[in-house]
PDB file of C-alpha atoms in Angstrom:
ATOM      1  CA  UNK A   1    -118.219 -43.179 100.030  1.00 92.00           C
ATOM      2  CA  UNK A   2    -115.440 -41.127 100.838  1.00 97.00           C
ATOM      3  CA  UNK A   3    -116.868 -39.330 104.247  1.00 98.00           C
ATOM      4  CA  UNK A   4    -119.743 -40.861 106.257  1.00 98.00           C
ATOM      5  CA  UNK A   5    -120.980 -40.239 109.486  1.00 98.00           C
ATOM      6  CA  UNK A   6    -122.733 -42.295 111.072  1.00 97.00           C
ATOM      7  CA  UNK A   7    -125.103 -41.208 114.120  1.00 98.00           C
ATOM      8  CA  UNK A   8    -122.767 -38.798 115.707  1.00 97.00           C
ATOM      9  CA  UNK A   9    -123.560 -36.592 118.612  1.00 98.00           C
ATOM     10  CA  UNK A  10    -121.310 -33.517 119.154  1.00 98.00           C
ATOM     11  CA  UNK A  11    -121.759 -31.585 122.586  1.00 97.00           C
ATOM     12  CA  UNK A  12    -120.297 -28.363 123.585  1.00 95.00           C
ATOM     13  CA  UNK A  13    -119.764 -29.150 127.746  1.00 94.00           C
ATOM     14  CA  UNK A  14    -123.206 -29.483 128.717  1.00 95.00           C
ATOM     15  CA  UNK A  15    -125.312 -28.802 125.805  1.00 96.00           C
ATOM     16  CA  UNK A  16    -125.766 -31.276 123.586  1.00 98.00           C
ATOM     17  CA  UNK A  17    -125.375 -30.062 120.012  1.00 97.00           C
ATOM     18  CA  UNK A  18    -125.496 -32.470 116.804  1.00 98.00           C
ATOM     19  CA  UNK A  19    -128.288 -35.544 117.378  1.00 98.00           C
ATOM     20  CA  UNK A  20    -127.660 -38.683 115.498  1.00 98.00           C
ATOM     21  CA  UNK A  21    -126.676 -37.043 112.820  1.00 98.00           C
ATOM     22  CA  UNK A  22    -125.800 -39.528 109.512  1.00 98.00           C
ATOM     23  CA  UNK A  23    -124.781 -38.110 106.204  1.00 97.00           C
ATOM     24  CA  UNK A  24    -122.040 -38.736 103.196  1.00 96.00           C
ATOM     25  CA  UNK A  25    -120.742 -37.726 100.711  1.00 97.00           C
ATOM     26  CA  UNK A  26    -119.016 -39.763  97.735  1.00 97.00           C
ATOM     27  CA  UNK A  27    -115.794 -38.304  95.878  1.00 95.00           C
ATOM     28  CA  UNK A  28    -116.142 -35.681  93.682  1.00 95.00           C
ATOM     29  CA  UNK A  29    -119.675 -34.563  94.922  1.00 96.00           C
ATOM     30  CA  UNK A  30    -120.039 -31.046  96.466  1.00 97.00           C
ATOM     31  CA  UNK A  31    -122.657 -31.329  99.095  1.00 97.00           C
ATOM     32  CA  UNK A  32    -123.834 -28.578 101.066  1.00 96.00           C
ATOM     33  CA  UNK A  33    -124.851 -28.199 104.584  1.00 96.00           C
ATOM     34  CA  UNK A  34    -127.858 -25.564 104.959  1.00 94.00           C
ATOM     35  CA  UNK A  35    -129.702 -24.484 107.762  1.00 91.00           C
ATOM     36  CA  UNK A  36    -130.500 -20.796 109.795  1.00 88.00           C
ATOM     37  CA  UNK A  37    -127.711 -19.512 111.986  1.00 88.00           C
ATOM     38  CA  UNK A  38    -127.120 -22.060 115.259  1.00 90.00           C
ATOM     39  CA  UNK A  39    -128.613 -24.631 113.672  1.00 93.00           C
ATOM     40  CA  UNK A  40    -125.653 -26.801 113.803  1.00 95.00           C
ATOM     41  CA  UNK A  41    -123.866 -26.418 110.821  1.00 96.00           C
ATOM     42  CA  UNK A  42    -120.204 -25.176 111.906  1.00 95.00           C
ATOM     43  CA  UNK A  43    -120.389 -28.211 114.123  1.00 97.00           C
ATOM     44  CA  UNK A  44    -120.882 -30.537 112.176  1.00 97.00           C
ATOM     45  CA  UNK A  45    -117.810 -29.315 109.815  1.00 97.00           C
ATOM     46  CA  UNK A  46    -115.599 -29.066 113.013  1.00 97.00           C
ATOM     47  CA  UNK A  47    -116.707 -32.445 114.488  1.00 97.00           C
ATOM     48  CA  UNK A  48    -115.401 -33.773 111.155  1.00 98.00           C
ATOM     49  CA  UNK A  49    -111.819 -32.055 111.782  1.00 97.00           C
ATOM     50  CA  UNK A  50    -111.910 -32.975 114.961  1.00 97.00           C
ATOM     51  CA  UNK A  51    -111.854 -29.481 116.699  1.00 96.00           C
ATOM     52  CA  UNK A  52    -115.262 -30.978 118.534  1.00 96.00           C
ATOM     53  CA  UNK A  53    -114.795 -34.797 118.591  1.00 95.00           C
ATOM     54  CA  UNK A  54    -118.545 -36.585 118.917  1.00 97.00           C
ATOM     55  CA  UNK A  55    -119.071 -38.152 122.081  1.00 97.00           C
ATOM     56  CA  UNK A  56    -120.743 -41.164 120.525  1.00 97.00           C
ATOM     57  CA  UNK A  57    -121.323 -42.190 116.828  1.00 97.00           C
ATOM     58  CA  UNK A  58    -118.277 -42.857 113.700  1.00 97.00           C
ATOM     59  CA  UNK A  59    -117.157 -40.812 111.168  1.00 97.00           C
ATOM     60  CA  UNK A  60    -115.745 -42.894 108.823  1.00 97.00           C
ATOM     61  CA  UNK A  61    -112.839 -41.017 105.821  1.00 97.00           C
ATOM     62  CA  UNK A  62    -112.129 -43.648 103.795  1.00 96.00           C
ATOM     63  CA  UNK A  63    -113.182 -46.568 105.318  1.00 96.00           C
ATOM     64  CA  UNK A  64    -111.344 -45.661 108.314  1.00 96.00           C
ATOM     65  CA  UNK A  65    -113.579 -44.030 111.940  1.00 96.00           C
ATOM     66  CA  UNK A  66    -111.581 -40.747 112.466  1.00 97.00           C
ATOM     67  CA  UNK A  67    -113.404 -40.186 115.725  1.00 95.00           C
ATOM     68  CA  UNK A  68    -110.983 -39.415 118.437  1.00 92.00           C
ATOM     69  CA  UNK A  69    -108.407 -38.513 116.203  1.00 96.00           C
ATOM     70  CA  UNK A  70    -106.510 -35.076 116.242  1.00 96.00           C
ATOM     71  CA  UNK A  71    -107.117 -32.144 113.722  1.00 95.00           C
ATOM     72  CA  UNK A  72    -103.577 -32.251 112.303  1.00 93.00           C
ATOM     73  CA  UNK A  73    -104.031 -36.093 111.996  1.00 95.00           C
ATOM     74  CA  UNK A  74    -107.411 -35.917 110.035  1.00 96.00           C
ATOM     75  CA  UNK A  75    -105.845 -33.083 108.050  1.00 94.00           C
ATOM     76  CA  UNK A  76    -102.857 -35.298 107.029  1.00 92.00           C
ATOM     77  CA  UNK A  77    -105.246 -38.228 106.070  1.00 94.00           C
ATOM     78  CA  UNK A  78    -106.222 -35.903 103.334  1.00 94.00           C
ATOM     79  CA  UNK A  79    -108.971 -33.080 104.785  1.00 96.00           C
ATOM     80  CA  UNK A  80    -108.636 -29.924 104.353  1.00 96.00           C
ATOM     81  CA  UNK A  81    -110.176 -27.349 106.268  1.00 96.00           C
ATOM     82  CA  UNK A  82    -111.290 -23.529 105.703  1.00 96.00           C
ATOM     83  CA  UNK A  83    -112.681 -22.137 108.815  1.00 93.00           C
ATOM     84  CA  UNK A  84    -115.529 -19.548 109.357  1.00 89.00           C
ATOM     85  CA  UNK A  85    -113.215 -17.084 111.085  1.00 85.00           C
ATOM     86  CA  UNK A  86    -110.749 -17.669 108.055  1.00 86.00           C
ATOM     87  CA  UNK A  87    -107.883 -17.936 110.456  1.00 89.00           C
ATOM     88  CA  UNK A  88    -104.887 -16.882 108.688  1.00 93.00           C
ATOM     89  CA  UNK A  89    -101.578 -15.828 109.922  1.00 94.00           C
ATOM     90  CA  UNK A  90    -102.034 -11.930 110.166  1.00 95.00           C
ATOM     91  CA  UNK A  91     -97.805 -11.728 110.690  1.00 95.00           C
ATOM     92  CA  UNK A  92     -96.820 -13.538 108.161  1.00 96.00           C
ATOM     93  CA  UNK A  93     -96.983 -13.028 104.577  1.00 97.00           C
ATOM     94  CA  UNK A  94     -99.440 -14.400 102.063  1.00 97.00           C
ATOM     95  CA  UNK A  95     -96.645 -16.796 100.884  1.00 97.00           C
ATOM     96  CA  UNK A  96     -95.616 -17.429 104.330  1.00 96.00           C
ATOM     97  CA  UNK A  97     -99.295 -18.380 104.763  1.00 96.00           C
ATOM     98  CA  UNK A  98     -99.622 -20.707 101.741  1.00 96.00           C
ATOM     99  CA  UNK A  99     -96.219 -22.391 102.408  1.00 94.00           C
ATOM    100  CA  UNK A 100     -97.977 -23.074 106.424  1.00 91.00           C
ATOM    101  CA  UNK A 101    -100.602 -25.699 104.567  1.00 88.00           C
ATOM    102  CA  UNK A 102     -98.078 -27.702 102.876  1.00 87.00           C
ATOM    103  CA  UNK A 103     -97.935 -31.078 104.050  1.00 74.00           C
ATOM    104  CA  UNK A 104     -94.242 -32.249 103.518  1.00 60.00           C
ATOM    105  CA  UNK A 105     -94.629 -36.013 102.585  1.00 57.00           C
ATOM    106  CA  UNK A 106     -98.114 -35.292 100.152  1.00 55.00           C
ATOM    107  CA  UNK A 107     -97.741 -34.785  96.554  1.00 61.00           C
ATOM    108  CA  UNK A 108    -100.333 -34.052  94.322  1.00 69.00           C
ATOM    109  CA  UNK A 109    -101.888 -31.429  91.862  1.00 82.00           C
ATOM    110  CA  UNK A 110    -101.853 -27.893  93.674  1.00 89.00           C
ATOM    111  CA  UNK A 111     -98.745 -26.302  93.206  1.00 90.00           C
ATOM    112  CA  UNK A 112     -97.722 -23.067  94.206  1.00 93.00           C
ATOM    113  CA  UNK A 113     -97.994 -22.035  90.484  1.00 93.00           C
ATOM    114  CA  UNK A 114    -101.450 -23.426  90.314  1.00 92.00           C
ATOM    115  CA  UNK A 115    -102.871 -21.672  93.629  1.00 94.00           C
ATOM    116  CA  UNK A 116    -101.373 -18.141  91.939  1.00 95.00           C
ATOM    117  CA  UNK A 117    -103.325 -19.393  88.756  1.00 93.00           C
ATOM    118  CA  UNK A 118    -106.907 -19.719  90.151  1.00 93.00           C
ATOM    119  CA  UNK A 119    -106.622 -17.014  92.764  1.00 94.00           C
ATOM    120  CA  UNK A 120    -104.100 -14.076  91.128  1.00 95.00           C
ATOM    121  CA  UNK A 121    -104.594 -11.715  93.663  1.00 95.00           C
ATOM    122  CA  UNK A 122    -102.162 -13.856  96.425  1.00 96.00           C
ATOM    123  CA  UNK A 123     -99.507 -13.476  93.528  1.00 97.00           C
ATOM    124  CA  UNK A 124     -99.710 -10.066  93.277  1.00 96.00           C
ATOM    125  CA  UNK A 125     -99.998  -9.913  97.230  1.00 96.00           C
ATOM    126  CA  UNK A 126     -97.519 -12.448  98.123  1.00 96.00           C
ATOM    127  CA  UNK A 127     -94.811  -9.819  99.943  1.00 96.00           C
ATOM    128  CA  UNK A 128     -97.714  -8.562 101.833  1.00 97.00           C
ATOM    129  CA  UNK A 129     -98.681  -9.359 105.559  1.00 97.00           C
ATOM    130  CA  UNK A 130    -101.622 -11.771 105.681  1.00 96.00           C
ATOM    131  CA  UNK A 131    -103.435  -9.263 108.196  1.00 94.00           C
ATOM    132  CA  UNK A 132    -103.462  -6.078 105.684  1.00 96.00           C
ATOM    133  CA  UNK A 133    -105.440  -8.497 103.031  1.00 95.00           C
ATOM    134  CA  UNK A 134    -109.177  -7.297 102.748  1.00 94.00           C
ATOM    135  CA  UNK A 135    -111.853  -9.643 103.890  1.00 93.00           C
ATOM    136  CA  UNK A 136    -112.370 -11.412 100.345  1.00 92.00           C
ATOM    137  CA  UNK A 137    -108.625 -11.540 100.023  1.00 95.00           C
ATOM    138  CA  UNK A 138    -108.636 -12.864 103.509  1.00 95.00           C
ATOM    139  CA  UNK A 139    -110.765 -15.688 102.606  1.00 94.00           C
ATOM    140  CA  UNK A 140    -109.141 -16.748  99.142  1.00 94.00           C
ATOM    141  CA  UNK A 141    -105.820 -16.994 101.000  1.00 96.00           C
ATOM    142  CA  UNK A 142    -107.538 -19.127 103.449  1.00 96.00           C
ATOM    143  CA  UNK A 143    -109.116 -21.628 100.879  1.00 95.00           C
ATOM    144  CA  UNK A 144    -105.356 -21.496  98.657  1.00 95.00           C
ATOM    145  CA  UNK A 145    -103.855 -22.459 102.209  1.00 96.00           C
ATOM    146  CA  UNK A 146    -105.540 -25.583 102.750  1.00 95.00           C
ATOM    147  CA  UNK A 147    -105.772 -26.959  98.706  1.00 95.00           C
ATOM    148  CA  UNK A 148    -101.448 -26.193  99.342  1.00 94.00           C
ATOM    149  CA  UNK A 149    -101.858 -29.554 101.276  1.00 93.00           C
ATOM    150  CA  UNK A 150    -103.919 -31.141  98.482  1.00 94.00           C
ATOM    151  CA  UNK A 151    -106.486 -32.737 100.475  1.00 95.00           C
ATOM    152  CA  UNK A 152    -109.126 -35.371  99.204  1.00 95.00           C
ATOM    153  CA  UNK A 153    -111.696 -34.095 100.933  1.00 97.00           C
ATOM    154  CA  UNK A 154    -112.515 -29.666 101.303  1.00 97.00           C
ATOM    155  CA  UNK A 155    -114.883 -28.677 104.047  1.00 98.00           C
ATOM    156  CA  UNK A 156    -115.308 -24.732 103.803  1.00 96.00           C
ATOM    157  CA  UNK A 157    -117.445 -23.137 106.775  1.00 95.00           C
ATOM    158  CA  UNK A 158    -119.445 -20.243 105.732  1.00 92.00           C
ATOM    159  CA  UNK A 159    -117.385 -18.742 103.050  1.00 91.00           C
ATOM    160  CA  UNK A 160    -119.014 -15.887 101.884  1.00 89.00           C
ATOM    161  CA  UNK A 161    -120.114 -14.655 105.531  1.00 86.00           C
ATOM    162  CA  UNK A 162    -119.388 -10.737 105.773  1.00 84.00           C
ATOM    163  CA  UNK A 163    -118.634 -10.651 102.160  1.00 88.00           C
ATOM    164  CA  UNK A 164    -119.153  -7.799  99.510  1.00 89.00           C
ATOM    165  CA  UNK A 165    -121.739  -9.636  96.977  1.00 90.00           C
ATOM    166  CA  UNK A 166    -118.547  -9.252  93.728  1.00 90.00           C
ATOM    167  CA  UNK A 167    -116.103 -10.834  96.060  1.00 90.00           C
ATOM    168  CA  UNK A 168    -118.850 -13.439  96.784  1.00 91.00           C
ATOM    169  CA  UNK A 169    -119.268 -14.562  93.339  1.00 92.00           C
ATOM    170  CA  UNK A 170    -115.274 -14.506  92.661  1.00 92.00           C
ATOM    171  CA  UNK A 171    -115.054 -16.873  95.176  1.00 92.00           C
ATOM    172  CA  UNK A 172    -118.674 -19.061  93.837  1.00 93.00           C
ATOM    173  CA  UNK A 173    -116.376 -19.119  90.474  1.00 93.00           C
ATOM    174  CA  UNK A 174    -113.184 -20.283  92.141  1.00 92.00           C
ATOM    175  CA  UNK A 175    -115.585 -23.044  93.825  1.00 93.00           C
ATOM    176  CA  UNK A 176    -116.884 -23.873  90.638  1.00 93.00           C
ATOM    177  CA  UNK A 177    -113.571 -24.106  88.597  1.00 92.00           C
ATOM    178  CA  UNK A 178    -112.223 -26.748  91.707  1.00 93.00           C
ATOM    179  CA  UNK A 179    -115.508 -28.623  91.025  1.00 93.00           C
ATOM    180  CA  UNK A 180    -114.790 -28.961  87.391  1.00 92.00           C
ATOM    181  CA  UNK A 181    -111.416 -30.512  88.323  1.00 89.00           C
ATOM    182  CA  UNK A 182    -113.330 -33.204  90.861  1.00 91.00           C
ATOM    183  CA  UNK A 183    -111.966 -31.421  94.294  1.00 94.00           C
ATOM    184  CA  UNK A 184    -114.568 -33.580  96.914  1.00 97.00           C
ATOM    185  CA  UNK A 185    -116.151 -30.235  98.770  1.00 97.00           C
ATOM    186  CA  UNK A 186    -118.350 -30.142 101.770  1.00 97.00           C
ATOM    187  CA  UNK A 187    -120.076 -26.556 102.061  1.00 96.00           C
ATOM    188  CA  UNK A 188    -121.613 -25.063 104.968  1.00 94.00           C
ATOM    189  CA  UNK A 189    -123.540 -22.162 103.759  1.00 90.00           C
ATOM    190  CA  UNK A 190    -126.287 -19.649 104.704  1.00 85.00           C
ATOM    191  CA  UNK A 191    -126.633 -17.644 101.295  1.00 87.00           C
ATOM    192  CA  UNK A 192    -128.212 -20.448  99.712  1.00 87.00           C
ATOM    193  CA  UNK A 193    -128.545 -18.721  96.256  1.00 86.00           C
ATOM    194  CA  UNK A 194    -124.674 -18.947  96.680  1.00 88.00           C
ATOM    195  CA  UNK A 195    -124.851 -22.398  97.463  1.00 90.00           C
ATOM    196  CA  UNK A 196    -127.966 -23.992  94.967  1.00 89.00           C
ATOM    197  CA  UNK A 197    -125.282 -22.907  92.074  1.00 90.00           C
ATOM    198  CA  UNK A 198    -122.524 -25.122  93.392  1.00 93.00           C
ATOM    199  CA  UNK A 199    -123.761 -27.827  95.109  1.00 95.00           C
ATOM    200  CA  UNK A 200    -125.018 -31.808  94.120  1.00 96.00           C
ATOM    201  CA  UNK A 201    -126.628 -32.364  97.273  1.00 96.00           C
ATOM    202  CA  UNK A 202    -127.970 -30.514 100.199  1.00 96.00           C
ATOM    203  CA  UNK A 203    -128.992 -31.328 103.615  1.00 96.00           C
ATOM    204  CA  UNK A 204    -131.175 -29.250 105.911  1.00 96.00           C
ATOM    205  CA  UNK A 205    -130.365 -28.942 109.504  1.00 95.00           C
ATOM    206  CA  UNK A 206    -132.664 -27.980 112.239  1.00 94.00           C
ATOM    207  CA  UNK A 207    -131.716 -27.887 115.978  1.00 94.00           C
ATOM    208  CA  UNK A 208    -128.905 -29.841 115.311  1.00 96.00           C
ATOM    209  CA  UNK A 209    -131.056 -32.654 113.257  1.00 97.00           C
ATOM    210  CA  UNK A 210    -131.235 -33.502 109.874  1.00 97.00           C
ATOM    211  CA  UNK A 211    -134.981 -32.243 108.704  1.00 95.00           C
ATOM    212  CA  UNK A 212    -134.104 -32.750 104.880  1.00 95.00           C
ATOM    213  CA  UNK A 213    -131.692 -34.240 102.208  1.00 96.00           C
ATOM    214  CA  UNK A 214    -131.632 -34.829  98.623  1.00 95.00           C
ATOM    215  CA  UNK A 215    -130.459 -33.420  95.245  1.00 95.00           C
ATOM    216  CA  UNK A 216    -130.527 -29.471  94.351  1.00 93.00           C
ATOM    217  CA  UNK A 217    -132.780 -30.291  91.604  1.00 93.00           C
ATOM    218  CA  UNK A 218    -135.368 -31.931  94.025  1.00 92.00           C
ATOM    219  CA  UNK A 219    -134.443 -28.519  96.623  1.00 90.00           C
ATOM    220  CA  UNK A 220    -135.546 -26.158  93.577  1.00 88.00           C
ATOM    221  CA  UNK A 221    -138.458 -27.913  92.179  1.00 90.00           C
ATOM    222  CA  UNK A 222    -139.640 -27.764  95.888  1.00 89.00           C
ATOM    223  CA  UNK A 223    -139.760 -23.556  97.083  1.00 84.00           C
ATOM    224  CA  UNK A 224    -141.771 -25.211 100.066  1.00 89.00           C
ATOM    225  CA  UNK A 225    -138.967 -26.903 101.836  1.00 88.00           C
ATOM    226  CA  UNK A 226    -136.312 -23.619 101.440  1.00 84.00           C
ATOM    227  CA  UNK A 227    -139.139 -21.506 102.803  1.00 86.00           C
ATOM    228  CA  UNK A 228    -140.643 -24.319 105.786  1.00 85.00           C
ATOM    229  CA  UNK A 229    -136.753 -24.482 106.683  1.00 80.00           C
ATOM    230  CA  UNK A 230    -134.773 -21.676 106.005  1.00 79.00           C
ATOM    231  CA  UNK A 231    -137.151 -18.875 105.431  1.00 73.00           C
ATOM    232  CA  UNK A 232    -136.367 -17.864 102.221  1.00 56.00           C
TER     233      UNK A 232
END
């Protein structure tokens, strides 16, 4: 398995956040992480990074607990990160931005060349400032910035959040295309319809608790857990 968490509880001072919470996911899977709004699913992703350590529990990246380690040390174990609030740099320039998730001693598939490939607008964008991109654009830069440090492991928070519904399925397709080529993605998602196409797996959480988990197939055949769940 190449991420596993084991019984982790995430806190945020006071108020306790993520219960016990186990899950995995093997290499080449893209699992999905579903749930209403404040249910716990941006923590989870960021207790992973490390941006909110768990106070008790192990998170285990290849066979090795990450807990207590810092985001830039997860991230150069091989995990890359695309945040909900995209974070880009709004003063630099879309190349500037790309060439800021390089990781200087990993090699591996995504090239500049190939980034420009799969998402063409960044090459036709790549003199502009990162903070004059358009939402969507916004958010492909922010995905091409962490695949520049060719990570074995993606965890993308809440991509298409804000999103016009065309940019939202250029970015399902992009998804889909790093699928095909066996990118390991972990996908925290509200628009499930967006997320049912992509994903392998899926688990449901509730108040910071895992209510459900099992294959998309099983989460389709079933209209009774999306609706008991997530209201839909």
């Amino acid at each position: 398995m190449l991420l596993e968490t084991q019984r982790i509880n995430t806190y945020y001072g006071a108020s306790h956040i993520l219960f016990d919470v186990s899950m995995g996911i093997d290499e080449g899977e893209v699992v999905c992480l579903l749930g209403r709004n404040g249910m716990g699913k941006s923590t989870l992703i960021k207790s992973i990074i490390g941006l909110t350590p768990p106070r008790s529990g192990k998170l285990y990246f290849e066979g090795v607990d990450i807990v207590g380690k810092r985001p830039f040390e997860i991230a150069r174990r091989g995990v890359g990160f695309v945040p909900e609030n995209r974070a880009i740099f709004p003063n630099l320039t879309v190349r500037e931005n790309l060439d800021m998730g390089v990781h200087r001693k990993e090699s591996g598939s995504w090239s500049l060349e190939r980034i420009y490939h799969m998402f063409p607008i960044l090459q036709e964008r790549a003199g502009q400032m990162g903070g004059t991109l358009s939402g969507g654009e916004q958010q492909m830069l922010t995905i091409a910035r962490a695949l520049m440090g060719n990570p074995r492991l993606l965890l993308i928070d809440e991509p298409s959040e804000g999103l016009a519904p065309l940019i939202v399925n250029q970015i399902g397709a992009q998804v889909q295309e790093m699928k095909k080529e066996g990118m390991t993605i972990l996908l925290s998602e509200q628009n499930t319809g967006f997320t049912l196409k992509l994903a392998d797996r899926a688990y449901i959480l509730e108040k910071g608790v895992i209510s459900w988990q099992g294959s998309v197939t099983q989460l389709e055949d079933d209209p009774q857990i999306l609706e008991t769940y997530l209201g839909v």
